[in-house]
XYZ file of C-alpha atoms in Angstrom:
679
model
C 0.000 0.000 0.000
C 2.897 2.369 0.767
C 4.274 1.773 -2.744
C 0.946 2.824 -4.213
C 0.965 5.898 -2.004
C 4.515 6.793 -3.086
C 3.571 6.390 -6.732
C 0.581 8.711 -6.347
C 2.808 11.309 -4.632
C 5.303 11.245 -7.484
C 2.510 11.668 -10.015
C 1.095 14.812 -8.428
C 4.531 16.259 -7.551
C 5.281 16.585 -11.257
C 2.411 19.071 -11.537
C 3.010 20.691 -8.133
C 6.558 21.731 -9.061
C 5.831 22.539 -12.692
C 5.784 26.101 -14.044
C 2.070 25.848 -14.724
C 1.127 24.696 -11.239
C -2.041 22.717 -10.479
C -5.798 23.033 -10.950
C -8.793 21.808 -9.011
C -8.980 18.015 -9.290
C -5.232 17.378 -9.648
C -5.131 16.184 -6.054
C -7.757 13.423 -6.590
C -5.237 10.574 -7.296
C -3.422 11.384 -4.042
C -6.679 11.681 -2.083
C -7.751 8.264 -3.396
C -4.388 6.672 -2.522
C -4.507 8.065 1.026
C -8.083 6.845 1.502
C -7.151 3.384 0.193
C -4.137 3.158 2.496
C -6.243 4.113 5.494
C -8.856 1.490 4.628
C -6.086 -1.134 4.592
C -4.986 -0.145 8.100
C -1.859 1.903 7.300
C -1.204 4.076 10.404
C -1.295 7.862 10.013
C 2.104 8.094 11.700
C 4.114 6.180 9.103
C 6.631 8.440 7.291
C 5.009 7.852 3.903
C 1.515 8.633 5.193
C 2.763 11.810 6.943
C 4.524 12.968 3.759
C 1.427 12.239 1.627
C -0.868 14.112 4.038
C 1.468 17.126 4.102
C 1.657 17.155 0.314
C -2.131 17.083 0.042
C -2.415 19.942 2.539
C 0.128 22.013 0.598
C -1.741 21.367 -2.640
C -4.807 22.896 -1.052
C -2.712 25.928 -0.092
C -1.165 26.074 -3.558
C -4.514 26.682 -5.246
C -4.977 29.764 -3.038
C -1.403 30.945 -3.617
C -1.759 30.659 -7.386
C -4.914 32.775 -7.197
C -3.068 35.271 -4.963
C -0.272 35.548 -7.569
C -2.741 36.170 -10.401
C -4.515 38.896 -8.430
C -1.214 40.516 -7.386
C 0.024 40.637 -10.995
C -3.249 42.184 -12.086
C -3.172 44.802 -9.298
C 0.515 45.568 -9.808
C 1.063 47.133 -6.373
C 4.285 46.378 -4.533
C 2.790 45.156 -1.263
C 0.536 42.580 -2.956
C 3.373 41.368 -5.186
C 5.759 40.943 -2.239
C 3.130 39.079 -0.207
C 2.418 36.759 -3.140
C 6.135 36.124 -3.727
C 6.634 35.257 -0.064
C 3.695 32.829 -0.190
C 5.200 31.084 -3.263
C 8.639 30.857 -1.646
C 7.217 29.505 1.617
C 5.754 26.555 -0.353
C 8.993 26.252 -2.398
C 7.058 26.377 -5.687
C 8.526 27.008 -9.140
C 5.583 28.749 -10.772
C 5.813 30.870 -13.885
C 3.913 33.560 -12.016
C 6.791 33.655 -9.513
C 9.175 34.704 -12.292
C 6.677 37.296 -13.556
C 6.319 38.747 -10.048
C 10.108 39.055 -9.691
C 10.340 40.852 -13.037
C 7.508 43.226 -12.068
C 9.072 43.954 -8.668
C 12.418 44.679 -10.332
C 10.754 47.129 -12.702
C 9.030 48.833 -9.767
C 12.307 48.932 -7.853
C 14.199 50.428 -10.804
C 11.549 53.132 -11.071
C 11.740 53.799 -7.309
C 15.535 54.014 -7.461
C 15.329 56.509 -10.309
C 12.975 58.689 -8.252
C 15.147 58.168 -5.184
C 18.280 59.286 -7.028
C 16.417 62.406 -8.153
C 15.352 63.156 -4.549
C 18.882 62.829 -3.196
C 18.262 59.417 -1.635
C 15.559 60.537 0.799
C 12.138 58.902 1.064
C 8.992 60.206 2.686
C 8.208 58.598 6.010
C 5.101 56.385 5.899
C 2.000 57.544 7.732
C 2.049 55.800 11.117
C -1.009 57.571 12.525
C -3.283 54.630 11.774
C -1.094 52.247 13.810
C -0.943 52.188 17.592
C 2.179 51.334 19.592
C 1.070 47.742 20.159
C 0.514 47.128 16.441
C 3.911 48.616 15.598
C 5.586 46.395 18.208
C 3.761 43.285 16.958
C 4.832 44.090 13.397
C 8.430 44.588 14.520
C 8.585 41.288 16.403
C 6.953 39.401 13.517
C 9.534 40.868 11.135
C 12.348 39.786 13.458
C 10.946 36.277 13.711
C 10.714 35.979 9.949
C 14.198 37.419 9.392
C 15.774 34.817 11.697
C 15.051 32.071 9.140
C 18.081 30.393 7.569
C 16.990 31.414 4.078
C 17.944 34.990 5.032
C 21.612 34.207 5.654
C 23.376 36.870 3.586
C 25.096 34.295 1.351
C 21.644 33.194 0.134
C 20.756 36.578 -1.415
C 19.522 36.059 -4.972
C 21.394 39.028 -6.470
C 24.775 37.807 -5.218
C 27.367 37.019 -7.880
C 28.385 33.404 -8.262
C 31.920 32.621 -7.028
C 32.953 31.853 -10.619
C 31.707 35.236 -11.822
C 33.376 36.980 -8.873
C 36.759 35.390 -9.651
C 36.453 35.690 -13.422
C 39.636 37.139 -14.885
C 41.760 36.181 -11.845
C 44.814 34.155 -12.856
C 46.562 33.437 -9.549
C 44.966 31.887 -6.465
C 41.584 31.749 -8.182
C 40.286 29.039 -5.833
C 41.280 31.102 -2.785
C 39.528 34.177 -4.209
C 36.303 32.227 -4.732
C 36.415 30.697 -1.249
C 37.030 34.102 0.332
C 34.312 35.945 -1.577
C 32.184 36.429 1.555
C 34.951 36.430 4.157
C 37.051 39.226 5.641
C 40.011 40.234 3.489
C 42.724 42.874 3.687
C 43.101 43.474 -0.051
C 40.728 45.122 -2.520
C 37.875 43.070 -4.010
C 38.202 42.375 -7.769
C 34.595 43.356 -8.455
C 31.291 44.029 -6.710
C 29.756 41.271 -4.589
C 26.332 41.851 -6.138
C 25.484 41.700 -9.826
C 25.775 45.387 -10.740
C 26.260 47.444 -13.883
C 29.774 48.369 -15.037
C 29.421 51.903 -13.664
C 28.149 50.743 -10.260
C 30.823 48.035 -10.141
C 33.446 50.806 -10.118
C 31.603 52.538 -7.286
C 31.514 49.254 -5.333
C 35.295 48.849 -5.604
C 35.777 52.460 -4.502
C 33.483 51.855 -1.488
C 35.527 48.804 -0.518
C 38.750 50.806 -0.786
C 37.348 53.386 1.659
C 36.058 50.594 3.896
C 39.501 48.981 4.101
C 40.979 52.366 4.989
C 38.446 53.116 7.740
C 38.708 49.633 9.261
C 42.502 49.879 9.369
C 43.249 47.171 6.807
C 45.020 49.761 4.650
C 47.048 52.662 6.002
C 45.120 55.673 4.724
C 44.885 59.239 6.015
C 41.731 60.796 7.480
C 39.632 57.675 8.217
C 36.626 59.784 9.287
C 36.606 61.352 5.811
C 36.612 57.857 4.273
C 33.544 56.891 6.338
C 31.837 60.145 5.326
C 32.471 59.297 1.665
C 30.943 55.817 2.117
C 27.833 57.230 3.785
C 27.427 59.913 1.120
C 27.626 57.343 -1.687
C 25.065 55.132 0.082
C 22.631 58.010 0.575
C 22.960 59.528 -2.882
C 23.086 56.238 -4.828
C 20.350 53.878 -3.550
C 21.470 51.081 -5.893
C 24.748 50.895 -3.925
C 23.178 50.392 -0.496
C 22.755 46.625 -0.670
C 26.313 46.277 -2.018
C 27.578 48.422 0.857
C 25.801 46.323 3.495
C 26.969 43.104 1.793
C 30.583 44.328 1.914
C 30.214 45.196 5.603
C 28.875 41.740 6.445
C 31.717 40.193 4.435
C 34.357 42.230 6.287
C 32.813 41.315 9.655
C 32.769 37.574 8.869
C 35.820 35.518 9.977
C 37.624 38.744 10.913
C 40.501 37.951 13.326
C 41.234 41.566 14.309
C 39.356 43.065 17.257
C 40.093 46.658 16.225
C 38.957 46.015 12.657
C 35.746 44.390 13.931
C 35.018 47.420 16.130
C 35.563 49.807 13.206
C 33.353 47.655 10.972
C 30.526 47.719 13.486
C 30.942 51.468 13.903
C 30.471 51.817 10.154
C 27.450 49.504 10.306
C 25.906 51.716 13.019
C 26.536 54.822 10.914
C 25.013 53.244 7.804
C 21.806 52.044 9.461
C 21.440 55.534 10.959
C 21.638 57.124 7.503
C 19.780 54.819 5.080
C 18.133 51.383 5.053
C 18.885 48.458 2.725
C 16.390 47.722 -0.034
C 13.133 45.944 0.756
C 14.542 42.832 -0.933
C 17.676 42.839 1.227
C 16.535 44.223 4.592
C 15.733 40.780 6.070
C 19.251 39.565 5.187
C 20.823 42.499 7.051
C 18.418 41.961 9.955
C 19.379 38.282 10.064
C 23.073 39.139 10.296
C 22.613 41.765 13.018
C 20.198 39.598 15.030
C 22.728 36.754 15.022
C 25.235 39.043 16.755
C 22.913 40.408 19.462
C 23.214 37.147 21.416
C 26.998 37.385 21.613
C 29.037 39.193 24.235
C 31.177 42.263 24.745
C 31.377 45.234 22.401
C 30.019 43.373 19.344
C 26.789 42.568 21.194
C 26.320 46.217 22.153
C 27.082 47.478 18.647
C 24.635 44.926 17.189
C 21.860 45.958 19.584
C 22.340 49.600 18.623
C 22.390 48.721 14.906
C 19.242 46.593 15.277
C 17.290 49.316 17.064
C 18.387 51.959 14.566
C 17.817 49.797 11.483
C 14.287 48.941 12.574
C 13.560 52.636 12.972
C 15.063 53.340 9.561
C 13.013 50.559 7.943
C 9.903 52.216 9.329
C 10.740 55.828 8.486
C 13.015 55.567 5.431
C 16.395 57.229 4.792
C 17.143 60.126 7.122
C 18.708 62.288 4.426
C 21.363 63.198 6.981
C 25.028 62.216 6.686
C 26.979 62.887 9.898
C 29.800 65.386 9.483
C 33.450 64.354 9.771
C 33.653 65.618 13.371
C 30.612 63.541 14.376
C 32.119 60.462 12.721
C 35.437 61.082 14.495
C 33.563 60.824 17.839
C 33.175 57.068 17.189
C 36.894 56.799 17.932
C 36.317 58.232 21.421
C 33.283 56.214 22.528
C 30.688 53.780 21.133
C 27.106 54.594 20.153
C 24.735 53.381 22.858
C 21.112 52.609 23.584
C 19.947 54.533 26.633
C 16.894 53.707 28.714
C 15.881 56.694 30.828
C 13.484 56.535 33.782
C 11.713 58.950 36.062
C 12.311 58.759 39.809
C 9.286 56.503 40.350
C 10.584 53.945 37.842
C 8.329 54.954 34.951
C 10.205 54.447 31.694
C 10.596 57.707 29.801
C 12.547 56.282 26.871
C 13.485 52.712 26.051
C 16.617 52.036 23.996
C 17.031 55.611 22.793
C 19.840 55.549 20.168
C 22.559 57.948 21.308
C 25.355 58.655 18.840
C 28.903 59.188 20.206
C 28.762 62.948 19.602
C 25.446 63.440 21.451
C 26.211 64.991 24.852
C 24.085 64.642 27.999
C 22.690 68.161 27.574
C 21.105 67.211 24.252
C 19.754 63.922 25.635
C 18.224 65.900 28.520
C 16.469 68.151 26.005
C 15.127 65.096 24.175
C 13.754 63.660 27.438
C 12.137 66.985 28.340
C 10.491 67.145 24.926
C 9.168 63.596 25.392
C 7.317 65.029 28.396
C 6.309 68.138 26.402
C 7.968 70.256 29.067
C 8.259 74.018 28.536
C 11.595 75.003 26.980
C 12.552 77.535 29.660
C 12.433 74.797 32.326
C 14.807 72.385 30.579
C 17.965 74.103 31.855
C 17.064 73.043 35.419
C 16.788 69.354 34.474
C 19.473 66.725 34.157
C 20.360 63.061 33.952
C 21.559 61.110 36.975
C 23.339 57.765 37.149
C 21.960 55.443 39.825
C 23.900 52.360 40.853
C 21.524 49.389 40.939
C 22.237 46.690 43.545
C 22.543 43.228 42.106
C 24.924 40.821 40.475
C 28.142 42.124 38.957
C 28.048 42.435 35.163
C 30.254 39.757 33.516
C 31.524 38.319 36.837
C 34.100 36.199 34.972
C 36.014 39.293 33.838
C 39.108 39.985 35.960
C 38.993 43.477 37.462
C 41.230 45.513 39.733
C 40.032 45.129 43.352
C 38.372 48.219 44.809
C 40.262 50.185 47.411
C 39.196 48.981 50.906
C 38.862 52.570 52.167
C 35.982 53.260 49.744
C 34.598 49.789 49.075
C 31.863 49.989 51.727
C 30.822 53.580 50.988
C 27.409 53.827 49.296
C 27.383 55.526 45.887
C 24.739 58.223 45.729
C 23.044 59.289 42.453
C 25.588 60.944 40.206
C 24.469 64.157 38.468
C 25.904 64.263 34.952
C 27.208 67.479 33.444
C 25.701 68.658 30.160
C 29.081 68.129 28.482
C 29.341 64.464 29.571
C 28.663 61.604 27.132
C 26.495 58.580 27.895
C 28.833 56.306 25.932
C 31.662 57.119 28.342
C 29.428 56.366 31.334
C 28.287 53.027 29.942
C 31.862 51.942 29.111
C 33.012 52.983 32.599
C 30.222 51.036 34.318
C 30.900 47.975 32.158
C 34.559 48.031 33.199
C 33.525 48.338 36.854
C 30.969 45.544 36.438
C 28.253 47.723 37.976
C 24.569 47.649 37.112
C 23.114 51.131 36.727
C 20.256 53.177 35.325
C 19.752 56.711 33.979
C 17.159 58.859 35.756
C 15.745 62.164 34.480
C 15.064 64.702 37.231
C 15.757 68.244 38.367
C 19.449 68.911 38.903
C 19.869 72.550 39.946
C 17.626 74.142 42.592
C 17.837 77.928 42.881
C 15.697 79.598 45.527
C 14.705 82.352 43.094
C 13.118 79.791 40.791
C 11.124 78.002 43.495
C 7.360 78.344 43.761
C 4.301 76.538 42.378
C 5.200 75.153 38.916
C 2.674 75.992 36.203
C 3.872 73.288 33.798
C 2.044 70.077 34.876
C 4.778 67.756 33.605
C 7.528 69.740 35.312
C 5.450 69.826 38.510
C 5.008 66.050 38.391
C 8.725 65.345 37.871
C 9.805 67.700 40.661
C 7.110 66.345 42.994
C 8.172 62.728 42.402
C 11.753 63.730 43.126
C 10.807 65.466 46.380
C 8.588 62.569 47.442
C 11.470 60.160 46.852
C 13.851 62.326 48.893
C 11.434 62.610 51.830
C 9.517 59.313 51.913
C 11.565 56.672 50.077
C 15.255 57.480 50.544
C 14.839 59.729 53.602
C 17.670 61.982 52.420
C 15.683 65.164 53.087
C 15.301 65.198 56.871
C 12.808 67.256 58.914
C 12.992 68.106 62.615
C 9.276 68.892 62.937
C 6.948 65.892 63.140
C 4.047 68.063 61.943
C 5.830 68.521 58.613
C 6.348 64.764 58.347
C 2.682 64.030 59.095
C 1.507 66.550 56.500
C 3.967 65.308 53.886
C 2.905 61.697 54.462
C -0.766 62.706 54.195
C -0.143 64.603 50.953
C 1.814 61.701 49.484
C -1.044 59.330 50.325
C -3.563 61.783 48.865
C -1.507 62.099 45.672
C -1.415 58.355 45.161
C -5.119 57.720 45.847
C -6.835 60.973 44.850
C -8.360 59.324 41.782
C -8.487 55.791 43.198
C -10.892 55.859 46.130
C -9.522 58.938 47.848
C -7.890 59.408 51.235
C -8.568 56.611 53.798
C -10.987 57.484 56.620
C -10.761 54.337 58.767
C -8.280 51.710 59.939
C -9.188 49.183 57.230
C -8.785 51.809 54.553
C -5.424 52.875 55.967
C -4.041 49.333 55.848
C -5.604 48.725 52.433
C -3.471 51.534 50.967
C -0.435 50.373 53.000
C -0.448 53.677 54.872
C 2.690 53.004 56.924
C 4.756 52.984 53.689
C 4.066 56.727 53.326
C 5.820 57.529 56.612
C 9.636 57.997 56.356
C 11.416 55.055 57.964
C 13.434 57.316 60.295
C 10.144 58.605 61.802
C 8.160 55.378 62.066
C 9.330 54.762 65.635
C 8.395 58.242 66.833
C 4.961 56.806 67.680
C 3.448 53.361 67.954
C 1.841 51.977 64.814
C -1.632 52.412 66.341
C -0.850 56.070 67.060
C 0.395 56.587 63.510
C -2.785 55.034 62.094
C -5.051 57.328 64.127
C -2.869 60.376 63.426
C -2.879 59.799 59.663
C -6.629 59.124 59.543
C -7.085 62.385 61.419
C -5.289 64.276 58.633
C -8.003 63.428 56.088
C -9.553 66.907 56.236
C -6.120 68.515 55.735
C -5.290 66.358 52.688
C -8.737 66.624 51.140
C -8.659 70.423 50.975
C -6.438 69.910 47.902
C -8.805 68.682 45.198
C -6.496 68.249 42.197
C -3.216 66.427 41.647
C -1.480 69.721 40.850
C -2.706 71.288 44.125
C -1.422 68.306 46.125
C 1.968 68.540 44.384
C 2.227 72.265 45.071
C 1.375 71.799 48.775
C 3.986 69.049 49.130
C 6.687 71.111 47.379
C 5.845 74.196 49.454
C 6.756 72.304 52.653
C 9.927 70.881 51.098
C 11.114 74.286 49.877
C 11.161 75.548 53.482
C 13.780 72.929 54.341
C 17.237 74.571 54.219
C 18.756 71.519 52.528
C 16.104 70.995 49.858
C 17.617 70.351 46.415
C 20.996 69.285 47.776
C 23.190 66.562 46.258
C 24.533 64.124 48.845
C 27.851 62.239 48.776
C 29.123 59.754 51.376
C 32.787 60.080 52.399
C 35.365 59.056 54.984
C 37.775 61.515 56.557
C 41.371 60.931 55.464
C 42.978 63.892 57.237
C 42.566 67.610 57.976
C 45.506 69.914 57.352
C 45.216 73.165 59.336
C 47.404 76.078 58.190
C 46.777 77.746 61.555
C 47.812 75.180 64.160
C 46.045 77.123 66.898
C 42.669 76.287 65.326
C 40.572 73.570 66.920
C 38.677 71.933 64.061
C 37.936 68.295 63.340
C 35.384 66.071 61.610
C 34.121 62.546 62.382
C 35.353 59.593 60.365
C 32.117 59.207 58.381
C 30.790 62.323 56.660
C 27.972 63.183 54.263
C 28.534 66.204 52.034
C 25.558 68.171 50.723
C 26.088 70.486 47.736
C 23.352 73.022 47.057
C 22.830 76.651 46.028
C 24.260 78.150 49.236
C 27.432 76.064 49.119
C 28.696 72.968 50.904
C 27.265 71.440 54.095
C 29.041 68.794 56.192
C 26.888 66.232 58.058
C 27.769 63.365 60.340
C 26.593 59.875 59.400
C 23.479 60.421 61.578
C 22.674 63.700 59.766
C 23.926 66.072 62.453
C 24.906 69.345 60.768
C 28.622 70.018 61.366
C 29.858 72.798 59.134
C 28.945 75.029 56.174
C 30.961 77.030 53.654
C 29.899 78.967 50.575
C 31.297 78.206 47.144
C 33.260 81.453 47.333
C 35.112 80.014 50.358
C 36.219 76.873 48.508
C 39.650 77.997 47.320
C 40.622 74.802 45.547
C 39.183 71.365 44.952
C 40.155 68.219 43.093
C 40.844 64.562 43.517
C 41.618 61.136 42.175
C 39.585 57.977 41.713
C 39.454 57.439 45.486
C 40.230 60.747 47.239
C 38.884 64.301 47.143
C 40.557 67.410 48.494
C 38.879 70.673 49.540
C 40.898 73.736 50.491
C 38.536 76.054 52.430
C 38.908 79.629 53.586
C 38.113 80.314 57.244
C 37.068 83.959 57.488
C 37.219 83.973 61.297
C 40.891 83.031 61.479
C 41.691 84.419 58.025
C 43.432 81.180 57.128
C 42.820 78.097 54.991
C 42.552 74.444 55.863
C 42.473 71.312 53.716
C 39.984 68.482 54.135
C 41.080 65.249 52.435
C 38.327 62.674 52.000
C 38.127 59.064 50.879
C 35.375 58.740 48.264
C 34.611 56.833 45.028
C 32.844 59.947 43.687
C 35.547 62.612 43.600
C 34.863 63.487 39.945
C 31.123 63.697 40.649
C 31.654 66.163 43.500
C 33.982 68.326 41.411
C 31.391 68.412 38.618
C 28.668 69.274 41.140
C 30.612 72.317 42.352
C 31.179 73.536 38.798
C 27.540 73.026 37.809
C 26.262 75.037 40.777
C 28.723 77.870 40.218
C 27.869 77.976 36.478
C 24.115 78.149 37.099
C 24.426 80.714 39.889
C 26.559 82.945 37.666
C 24.208 82.505 34.696
C 21.223 83.508 36.810
C 23.033 86.561 38.214
C 24.061 87.658 34.715
C 20.475 87.246 33.551
C 19.216 89.383 36.442
C 21.769 92.097 35.653
C 20.757 92.135 31.990
C 17.090 92.448 32.947
C 17.898 95.371 35.308
C 19.827 97.161 32.554
C 16.871 96.783 30.190
C-alpha cells in the first residue's frame, strides 16, 4: 500500500513543481491513494503517510497561492506582489507567475531608485497615525521572527554574484579568491559582490577601498573622511546600499582583528542611521545583526544599537542626513549606545534611545524633556543622573582591579551628569567596573529664586516625584518637625489615591493603601503603629482640601522648599585627614561624613545627619581629587586662614562636577538678572 501511495505522490509532484502549477482536481489521485491506504490499516504516523498528508495539505494551499499571484500581478502594487512572492517561496514552488512577479518587482524597484536618485536618496516617512504602539511592536517582532530564518543568511541573497563570476579574470589563487568571496580580506575586491552594472561596479570597488581604509586594513589618512564618503555614496546612490551592506557583512565575517571588527561595526551603526537596505535585502541584514545580538562584549552592544536603529530606519526611510566628519570622528572616542531613561518613580521615559557618540548629555536631557512636552525655559534646570543598581556584577568572569578597601563599603549616591558628559563614556566605565546602573531624568539645579508653584504640569510632576522620593523613600531630606512629616505623608497618600478611592478614613482603609509605607522610615518609631494610624486618619480633612493632583503637588513642594537643605546633592565620604594652616585652630570632623552640595554652598553632616559645618562656594579655594580621594581647600574667614579636608570617596569626579555646575548656574542667573535690570 505504501508503494501505491509513493507512486501517487510522485505523479502529483510533477504538476506541483511545474511552471504551470495545479488546478482543481489534480489532487484526486493522491486523495484516493490516502483513503485506500487508510482502509487497509496503514497508520497515520508512518513516514510515507505523513509525507502524503502534508503534500495534500500544501496542494490545497497552492490553489490559493496561485490565485493570490494572479490577483497581485493584475493589481501591480508592490505590497501585494511581495506578499504573493513570499507565499510562493514559503511553499517552495517554481511557478511561472513567480518569475513574472520578480520581473515586475524589479521594474518597480528600478523606477523607485530613479525617483530616489532624483530626490537625493531621501524617502517620505510612511504615515504611522493609523497604527498604535502595540501594532507597531507586533509588526516589529513578527519581522524579526521571519528574518531569523536560515533562508535569510546573507550568502543566500539572490542578487549575489556566483563565485565563478566573482573570480572571473583572476589568474593566480583563483580558488582562494572564490572561497574568500564572503569572508574578511585585507586586499581590494576584484569586483562588486552583487550583480551590478559596469558603472556601479566601479563605485563598489571604490566603497571597498574606503572601507579597508576606515577599518585599518590599509594605512590611509583621514579615516573619518573615508567613512563620510561611504555614507554619502550610500545616501545619494540607492542602488549601492545593498552592495555596501553586503561588503560590511563580508568584512565582519571571519575577521581575526578586534580593532577592525570594532571599526566595521561602527560603520554599520553609521550606515543604518543614515539609510536602510532595499526591501529585498533588509531581512538579510536583519538576520546578520540579530545573530550578533546574542553574543558578548562590544560586538553585542554594537549589534543591539544597529538593530534598534535599522528597525527605525526601515519604518521611516532614509534620514537624508550624513553625519559630518567631526561627528564620525567621535566614534573613535566612545561607542554609540542605547539609553533607557526613567523617572524617579521607575516609569520608563525612553526605552533604547539611540545615542550617537557625539550626542552629549545636555542634548539627551532636552530630548527627554520634549518627550514630556515640558516648557523650553524649564529644561535648563533638568538633568540626567546615574543610579547604581544593587545586584549581580556584570560579567563576573572578567578579571577586574580590586576596589580600594577605604571606599569599598561607601554607598554611591546618584551621580548628576554634566551637560558636556557623554552617555557612551558612562556606559563603558560602568561595564569596566561591572556595575549595574540606570539613567534617571530629574531636576538637577535648585535655585531659591526659581522656586514656587510650577505651572507646567509635567515639570510639577517630575519635581514632585523627586521630592517625594527624597522625603519618603530614601529619607535623604530630613525634617525636625513631626508636623511637617505628618503633613507630607498625608499629601503623598492623597496624591497616590486621589483618583483611586480617595484618602482613607478608617483603619481598614489605611491598611488597604499600606499607609505606613508613606511615613519615612526614620520617623516610624516616633509613635506606635496604632498612634500613627489614628494620626494619619485624622489628617483626612487637611489632605482633602487639595482637590487636584497639581494642588497636592504644590502643597507638598511648598513644605519641602522651606527645608534649608532641599535640592541638595549628597555624597558619602570618609575623613582621610585635615591639614590646618593655623595650628592654633581647633577643628575636626568625624570619620564618616555626608557632604551636601546646594545653592548656598557645601554642608558637612555626620553619618546620623547632624549638621557640622557650612561654607559657601566662594570660600572653597581649591578642589580636586583622584579615583578614590577628594581634596577641599577652604577659607576660614574667622581666622583668616585656609585648611584642607582630604576625604576618601569613590565619587571625587562627581563632586567636582557638582561644584562647577552650581557655580555655572548661579553665575548665569546673576548675569540674567543684571541684563534684565539694565533693560
